Coordinates of C-alpha atoms in Angstrom, one line a residue:
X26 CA 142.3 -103.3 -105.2
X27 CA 140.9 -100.8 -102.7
X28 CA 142.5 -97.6 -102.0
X29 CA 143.4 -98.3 -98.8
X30 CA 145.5 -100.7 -99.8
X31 CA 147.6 -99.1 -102.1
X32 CA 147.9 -96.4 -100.0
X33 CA 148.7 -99.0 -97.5
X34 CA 151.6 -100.0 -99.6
X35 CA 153.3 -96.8 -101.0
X36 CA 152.8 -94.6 -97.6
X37 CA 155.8 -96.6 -96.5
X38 CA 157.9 -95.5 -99.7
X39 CA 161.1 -93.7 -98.1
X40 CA 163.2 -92.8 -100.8
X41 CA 162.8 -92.3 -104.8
X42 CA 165.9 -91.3 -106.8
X43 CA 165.5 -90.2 -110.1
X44 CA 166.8 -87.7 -112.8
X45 CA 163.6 -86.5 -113.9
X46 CA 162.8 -83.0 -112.9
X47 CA 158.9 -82.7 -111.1
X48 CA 157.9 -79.3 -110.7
X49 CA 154.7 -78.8 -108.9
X50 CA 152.1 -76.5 -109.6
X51 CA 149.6 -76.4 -106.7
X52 CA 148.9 -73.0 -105.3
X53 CA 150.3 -71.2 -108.1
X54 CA 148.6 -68.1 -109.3
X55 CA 146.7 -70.1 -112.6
X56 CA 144.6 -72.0 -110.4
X57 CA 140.7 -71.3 -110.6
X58 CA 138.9 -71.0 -107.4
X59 CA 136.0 -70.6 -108.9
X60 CA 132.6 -71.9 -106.9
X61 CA 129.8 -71.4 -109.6
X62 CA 131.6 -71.2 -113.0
X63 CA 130.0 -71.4 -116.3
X64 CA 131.2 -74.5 -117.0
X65 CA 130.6 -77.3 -113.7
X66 CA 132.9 -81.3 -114.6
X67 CA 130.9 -83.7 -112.4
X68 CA 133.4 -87.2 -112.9
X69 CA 132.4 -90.4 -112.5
X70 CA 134.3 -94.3 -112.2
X71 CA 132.1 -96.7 -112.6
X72 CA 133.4 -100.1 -110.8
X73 CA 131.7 -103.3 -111.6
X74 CA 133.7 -105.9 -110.4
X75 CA 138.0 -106.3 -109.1
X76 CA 139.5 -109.3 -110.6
X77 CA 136.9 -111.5 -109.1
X78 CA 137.0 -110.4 -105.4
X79 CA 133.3 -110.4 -104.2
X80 CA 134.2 -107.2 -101.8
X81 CA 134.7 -105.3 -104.8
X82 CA 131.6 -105.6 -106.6
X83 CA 130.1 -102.5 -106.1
X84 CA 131.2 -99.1 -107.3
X85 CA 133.4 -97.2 -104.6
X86 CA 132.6 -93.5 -103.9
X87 CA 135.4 -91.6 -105.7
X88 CA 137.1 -90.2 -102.0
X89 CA 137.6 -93.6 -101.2
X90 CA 139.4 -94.5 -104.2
X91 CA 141.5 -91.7 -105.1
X92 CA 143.3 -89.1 -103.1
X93 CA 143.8 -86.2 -105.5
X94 CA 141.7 -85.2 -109.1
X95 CA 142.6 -82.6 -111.4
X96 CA 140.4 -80.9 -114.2
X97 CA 142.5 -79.0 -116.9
X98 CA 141.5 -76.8 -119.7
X99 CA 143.3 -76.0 -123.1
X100 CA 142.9 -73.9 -125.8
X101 CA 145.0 -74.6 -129.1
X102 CA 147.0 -77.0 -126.9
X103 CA 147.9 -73.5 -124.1
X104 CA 146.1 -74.6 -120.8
X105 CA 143.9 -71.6 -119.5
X106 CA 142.8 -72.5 -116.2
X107 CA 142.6 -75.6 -113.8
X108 CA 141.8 -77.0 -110.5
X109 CA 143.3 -79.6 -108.6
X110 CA 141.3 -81.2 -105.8
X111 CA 142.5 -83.7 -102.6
X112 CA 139.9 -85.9 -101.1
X113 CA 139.0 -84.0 -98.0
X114 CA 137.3 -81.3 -100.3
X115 CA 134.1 -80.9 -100.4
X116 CA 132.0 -82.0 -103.6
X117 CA 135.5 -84.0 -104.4
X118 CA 135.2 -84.8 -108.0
X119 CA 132.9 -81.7 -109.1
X120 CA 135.1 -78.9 -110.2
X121 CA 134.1 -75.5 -111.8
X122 CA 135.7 -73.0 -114.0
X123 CA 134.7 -69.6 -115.6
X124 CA 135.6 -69.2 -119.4
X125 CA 134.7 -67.1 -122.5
X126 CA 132.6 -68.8 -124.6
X127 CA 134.3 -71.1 -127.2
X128 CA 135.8 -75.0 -127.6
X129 CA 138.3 -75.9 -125.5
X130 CA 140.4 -79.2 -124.5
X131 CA 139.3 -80.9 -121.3
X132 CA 141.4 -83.0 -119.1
X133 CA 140.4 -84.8 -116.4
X134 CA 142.7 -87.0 -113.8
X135 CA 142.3 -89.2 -110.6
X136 CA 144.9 -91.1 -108.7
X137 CA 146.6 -91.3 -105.5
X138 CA 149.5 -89.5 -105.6
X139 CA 151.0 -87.2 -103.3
X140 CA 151.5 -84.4 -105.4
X141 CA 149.2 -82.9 -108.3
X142 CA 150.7 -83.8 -112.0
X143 CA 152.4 -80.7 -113.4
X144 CA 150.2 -79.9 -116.1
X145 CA 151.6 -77.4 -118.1
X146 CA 151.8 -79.2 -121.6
X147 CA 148.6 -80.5 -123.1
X148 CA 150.6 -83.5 -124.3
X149 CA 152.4 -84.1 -121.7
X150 CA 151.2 -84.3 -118.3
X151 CA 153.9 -85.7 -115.7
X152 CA 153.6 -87.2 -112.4
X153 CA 155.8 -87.8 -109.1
X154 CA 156.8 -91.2 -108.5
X155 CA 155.9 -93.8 -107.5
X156 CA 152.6 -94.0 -110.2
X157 CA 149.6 -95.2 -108.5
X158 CA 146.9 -95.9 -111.0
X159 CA 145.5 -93.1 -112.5
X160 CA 142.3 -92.4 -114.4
X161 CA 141.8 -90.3 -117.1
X162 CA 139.6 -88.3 -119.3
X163 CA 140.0 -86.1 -122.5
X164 CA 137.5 -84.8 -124.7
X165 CA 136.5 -81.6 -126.4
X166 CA 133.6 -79.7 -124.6
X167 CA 132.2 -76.6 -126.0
X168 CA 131.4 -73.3 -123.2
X169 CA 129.0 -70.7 -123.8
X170 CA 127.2 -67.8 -122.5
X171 CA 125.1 -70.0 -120.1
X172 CA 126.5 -72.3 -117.2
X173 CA 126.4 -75.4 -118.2
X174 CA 127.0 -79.0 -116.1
X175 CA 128.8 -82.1 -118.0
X176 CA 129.9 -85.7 -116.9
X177 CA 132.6 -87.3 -118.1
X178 CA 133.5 -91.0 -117.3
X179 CA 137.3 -92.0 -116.2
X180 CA 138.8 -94.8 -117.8
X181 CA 142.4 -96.4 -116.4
X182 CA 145.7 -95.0 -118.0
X183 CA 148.3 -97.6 -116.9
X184 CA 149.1 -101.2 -116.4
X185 CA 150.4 -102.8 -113.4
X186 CA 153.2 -105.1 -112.4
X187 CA 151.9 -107.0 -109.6
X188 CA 154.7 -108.9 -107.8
X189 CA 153.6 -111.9 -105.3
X190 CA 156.5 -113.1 -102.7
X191 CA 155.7 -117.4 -102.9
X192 CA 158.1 -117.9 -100.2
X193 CA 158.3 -117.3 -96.7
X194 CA 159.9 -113.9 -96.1
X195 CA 162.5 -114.4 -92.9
X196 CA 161.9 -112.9 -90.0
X197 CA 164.8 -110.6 -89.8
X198 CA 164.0 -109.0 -92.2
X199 CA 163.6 -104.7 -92.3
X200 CA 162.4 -103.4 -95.5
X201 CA 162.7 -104.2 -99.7
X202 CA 164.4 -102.5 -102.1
X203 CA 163.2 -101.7 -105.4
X204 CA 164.9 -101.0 -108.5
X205 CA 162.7 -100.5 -111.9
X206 CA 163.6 -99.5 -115.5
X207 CA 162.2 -98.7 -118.1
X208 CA 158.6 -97.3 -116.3
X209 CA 156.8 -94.3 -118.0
X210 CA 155.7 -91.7 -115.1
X211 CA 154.5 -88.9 -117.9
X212 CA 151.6 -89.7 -120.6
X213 CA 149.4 -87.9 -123.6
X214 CA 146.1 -88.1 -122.1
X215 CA 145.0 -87.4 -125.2
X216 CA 146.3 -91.1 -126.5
X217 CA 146.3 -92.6 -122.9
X218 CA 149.9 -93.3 -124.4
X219 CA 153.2 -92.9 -122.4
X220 CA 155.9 -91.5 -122.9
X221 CA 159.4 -93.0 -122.8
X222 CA 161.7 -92.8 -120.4
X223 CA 165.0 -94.7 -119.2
X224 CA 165.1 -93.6 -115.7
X225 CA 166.1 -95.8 -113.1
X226 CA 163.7 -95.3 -110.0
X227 CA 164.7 -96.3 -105.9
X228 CA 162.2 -97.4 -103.8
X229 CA 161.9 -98.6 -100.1
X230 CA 159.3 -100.0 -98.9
X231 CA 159.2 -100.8 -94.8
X232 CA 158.4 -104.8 -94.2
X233 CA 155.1 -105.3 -93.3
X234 CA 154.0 -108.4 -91.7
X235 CA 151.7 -110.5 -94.1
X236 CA 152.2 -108.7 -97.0
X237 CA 154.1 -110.1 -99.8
X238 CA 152.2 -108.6 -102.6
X239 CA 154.0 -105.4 -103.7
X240 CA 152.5 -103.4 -107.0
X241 CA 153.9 -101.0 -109.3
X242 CA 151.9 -99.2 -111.9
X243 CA 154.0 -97.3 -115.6
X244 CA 152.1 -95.6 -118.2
X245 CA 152.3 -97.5 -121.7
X246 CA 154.7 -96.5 -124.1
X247 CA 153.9 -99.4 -127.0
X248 CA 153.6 -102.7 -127.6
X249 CA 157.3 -103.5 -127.3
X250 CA 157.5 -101.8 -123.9
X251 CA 159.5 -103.7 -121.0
X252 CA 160.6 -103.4 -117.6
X253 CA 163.8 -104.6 -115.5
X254 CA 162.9 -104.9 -112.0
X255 CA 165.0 -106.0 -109.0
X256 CA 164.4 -107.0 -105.8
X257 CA 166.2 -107.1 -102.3
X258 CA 165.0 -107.7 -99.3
X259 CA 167.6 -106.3 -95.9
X260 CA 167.9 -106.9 -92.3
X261 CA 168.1 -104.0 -90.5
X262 CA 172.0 -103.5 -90.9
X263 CA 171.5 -103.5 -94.3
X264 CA 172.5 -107.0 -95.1
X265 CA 170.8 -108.7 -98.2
X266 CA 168.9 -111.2 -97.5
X267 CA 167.5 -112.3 -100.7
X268 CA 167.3 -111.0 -104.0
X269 CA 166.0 -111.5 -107.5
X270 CA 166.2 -109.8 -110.9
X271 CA 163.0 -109.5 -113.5
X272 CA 164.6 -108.3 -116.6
X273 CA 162.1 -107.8 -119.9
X274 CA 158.9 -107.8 -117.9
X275 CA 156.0 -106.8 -121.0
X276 CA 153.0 -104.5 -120.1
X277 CA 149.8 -103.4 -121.8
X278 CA 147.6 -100.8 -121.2
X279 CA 144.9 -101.8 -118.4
X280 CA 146.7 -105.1 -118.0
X281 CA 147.9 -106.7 -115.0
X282 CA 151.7 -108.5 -115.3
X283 CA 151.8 -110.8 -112.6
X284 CA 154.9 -112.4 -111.3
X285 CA 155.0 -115.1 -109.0
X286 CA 158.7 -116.0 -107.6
X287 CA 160.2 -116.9 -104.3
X288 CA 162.5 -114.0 -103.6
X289 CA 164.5 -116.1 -100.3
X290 CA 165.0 -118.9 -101.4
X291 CA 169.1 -118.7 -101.7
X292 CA 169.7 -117.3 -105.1
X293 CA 170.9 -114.0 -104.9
X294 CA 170.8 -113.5 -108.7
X295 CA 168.2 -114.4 -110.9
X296 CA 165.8 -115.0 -112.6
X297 CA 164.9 -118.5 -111.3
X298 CA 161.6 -120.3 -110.7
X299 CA 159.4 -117.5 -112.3
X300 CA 156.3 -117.5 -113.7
X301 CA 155.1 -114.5 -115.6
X302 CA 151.9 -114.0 -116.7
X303 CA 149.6 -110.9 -118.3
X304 CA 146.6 -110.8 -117.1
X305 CA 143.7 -109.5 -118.8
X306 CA 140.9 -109.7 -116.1
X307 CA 141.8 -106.3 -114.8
X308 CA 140.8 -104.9 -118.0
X309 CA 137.3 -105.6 -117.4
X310 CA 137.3 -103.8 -113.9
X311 CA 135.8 -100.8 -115.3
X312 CA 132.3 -100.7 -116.8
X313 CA 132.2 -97.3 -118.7
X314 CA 128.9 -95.9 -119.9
X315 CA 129.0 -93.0 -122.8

């Protein structure tokens, strides 16, 4: 899916509740703003096809598929310096640093957010919700004396729940409600694994006419990992209209969960008529090259 799209779809999110704490870390005093380091991270995400849509076939420049990047580098697990870009920057997706010579951690992320990830742990690297989909790199990389240029190639961190409205959605209708469980919004980028979490997350989403595809994206925690998700949809005085539950919904890591359920069609609890499916296509979006 294009970036506008899913920008398209969370830029109407009005209201998250969680009891996670995000701290962000942009601006703050550890930040390089260094413009001809000794050590320049040139990334690249190669896209060679999108689930078999034919307008998606060609790789997309990396500003027009990701709002925000972020480069972080550790030492013994202690990050030592970082940069976090948005996609009005120029050279978006080059970043440089200036180190003493020695082997040190490198982290590299891409994703949509609207905040940077707070960084701080090596192991744990946390992001605002809602998750977009997120790329990642880690690797070690080894700095001397003389400036040096690498490229590293992202490769996608989460799966996707990717729910599809088959009814119609009535007119009077004013936004959707959200409710997920269960959804991992912190990983090890080291592992591409996520990290647990039992936090129930609040979303709103404004109706938009025509769309009745709605996508949410969790880092995976394991094989066993499942997701409750509701869904209302309200008039504008807040009366439900329709609703459905999605309790035990499996993911996997660069797999796509789709769900394909009539949401208004006079069940208020569920579920009912649902068909569940993990798809494995959008595993085979990205072509990486080492």
């Amino acid at each position: 899916m294009k970036l506008a799209k899913t920008l398209f779809l969370f830029v109407a999110t009005l209201l998250f509740a969680s009891c996670e704490k995000y701290v962000a870390e942009e601006g703050t005093q550890y930040e390089s703003k260094v413009v001809n380091g000794n050590l320049v991270v040139k990334a690249e995400c190669v896209v060679t096809k999108a689930a078999g849509d034919e307008d998606e076939q060609v790789s997309l420049p990396l500003n027009e598929r990701f709002t925000r990047m972020s480069m972080v580098l550790y030492q013994n697990d202690v990050r030592v310096d970082y940069v976090n870009q948005t996609n009005t920057d120029k050279d978006f997706g080059t970043m440089s640093v200036d180190l003493e010579p020695g082997t040190y951690q490198l982290v590299v992320l891409a994703h949509s957010g609207t905040r940077s990830p707070t960084t701080t742990n090596c192991h744990k690297i946390s992001f605002s919700a809602p998750l977009t989909d997120v790329f990642s790199y880690y690797g070690d990389v080894v700095v001397g004396k003389e400036a040096s240029k690498i490229t590293v190639q992202l490769t996608r961190a989460v799966a996707k729940i990717q729910l599809n409205i088959t009814d119609d959605i009535p007119a009077d209708v004013s936004f959707f409600n959200f409710i997920y469980k269960g959804a991992s919004v912190s990983f090890d980028p080291a592992t591409q694994i996520g990290l647990a979490s039992s936090t129930r997350r609040n979303v709103e989403i404004e109706k938009v006419d025509g769309v009745k595809t709605f996508e949410f994206y969790t880092f995976v925690t394991g094989d066993d990992q499942l997701v409750d998700l509701d869904v209302a949809g309200y008039s504008e005085a807040k009366d439900i209209l329709g609703a459905k539950k999605f309790p035990g919904i499996s993911v996997g890591l660069r797999k796509v969960t789709k769900i394909d359920s009539p949401v208004f069609d006079g069940v208020i609890e569920g579920p009912t008529d649902i068909s569940v499916t993990v798809d494995d296509t959008w595993d085979g979006v990205i072509d990486y090259t080492f």
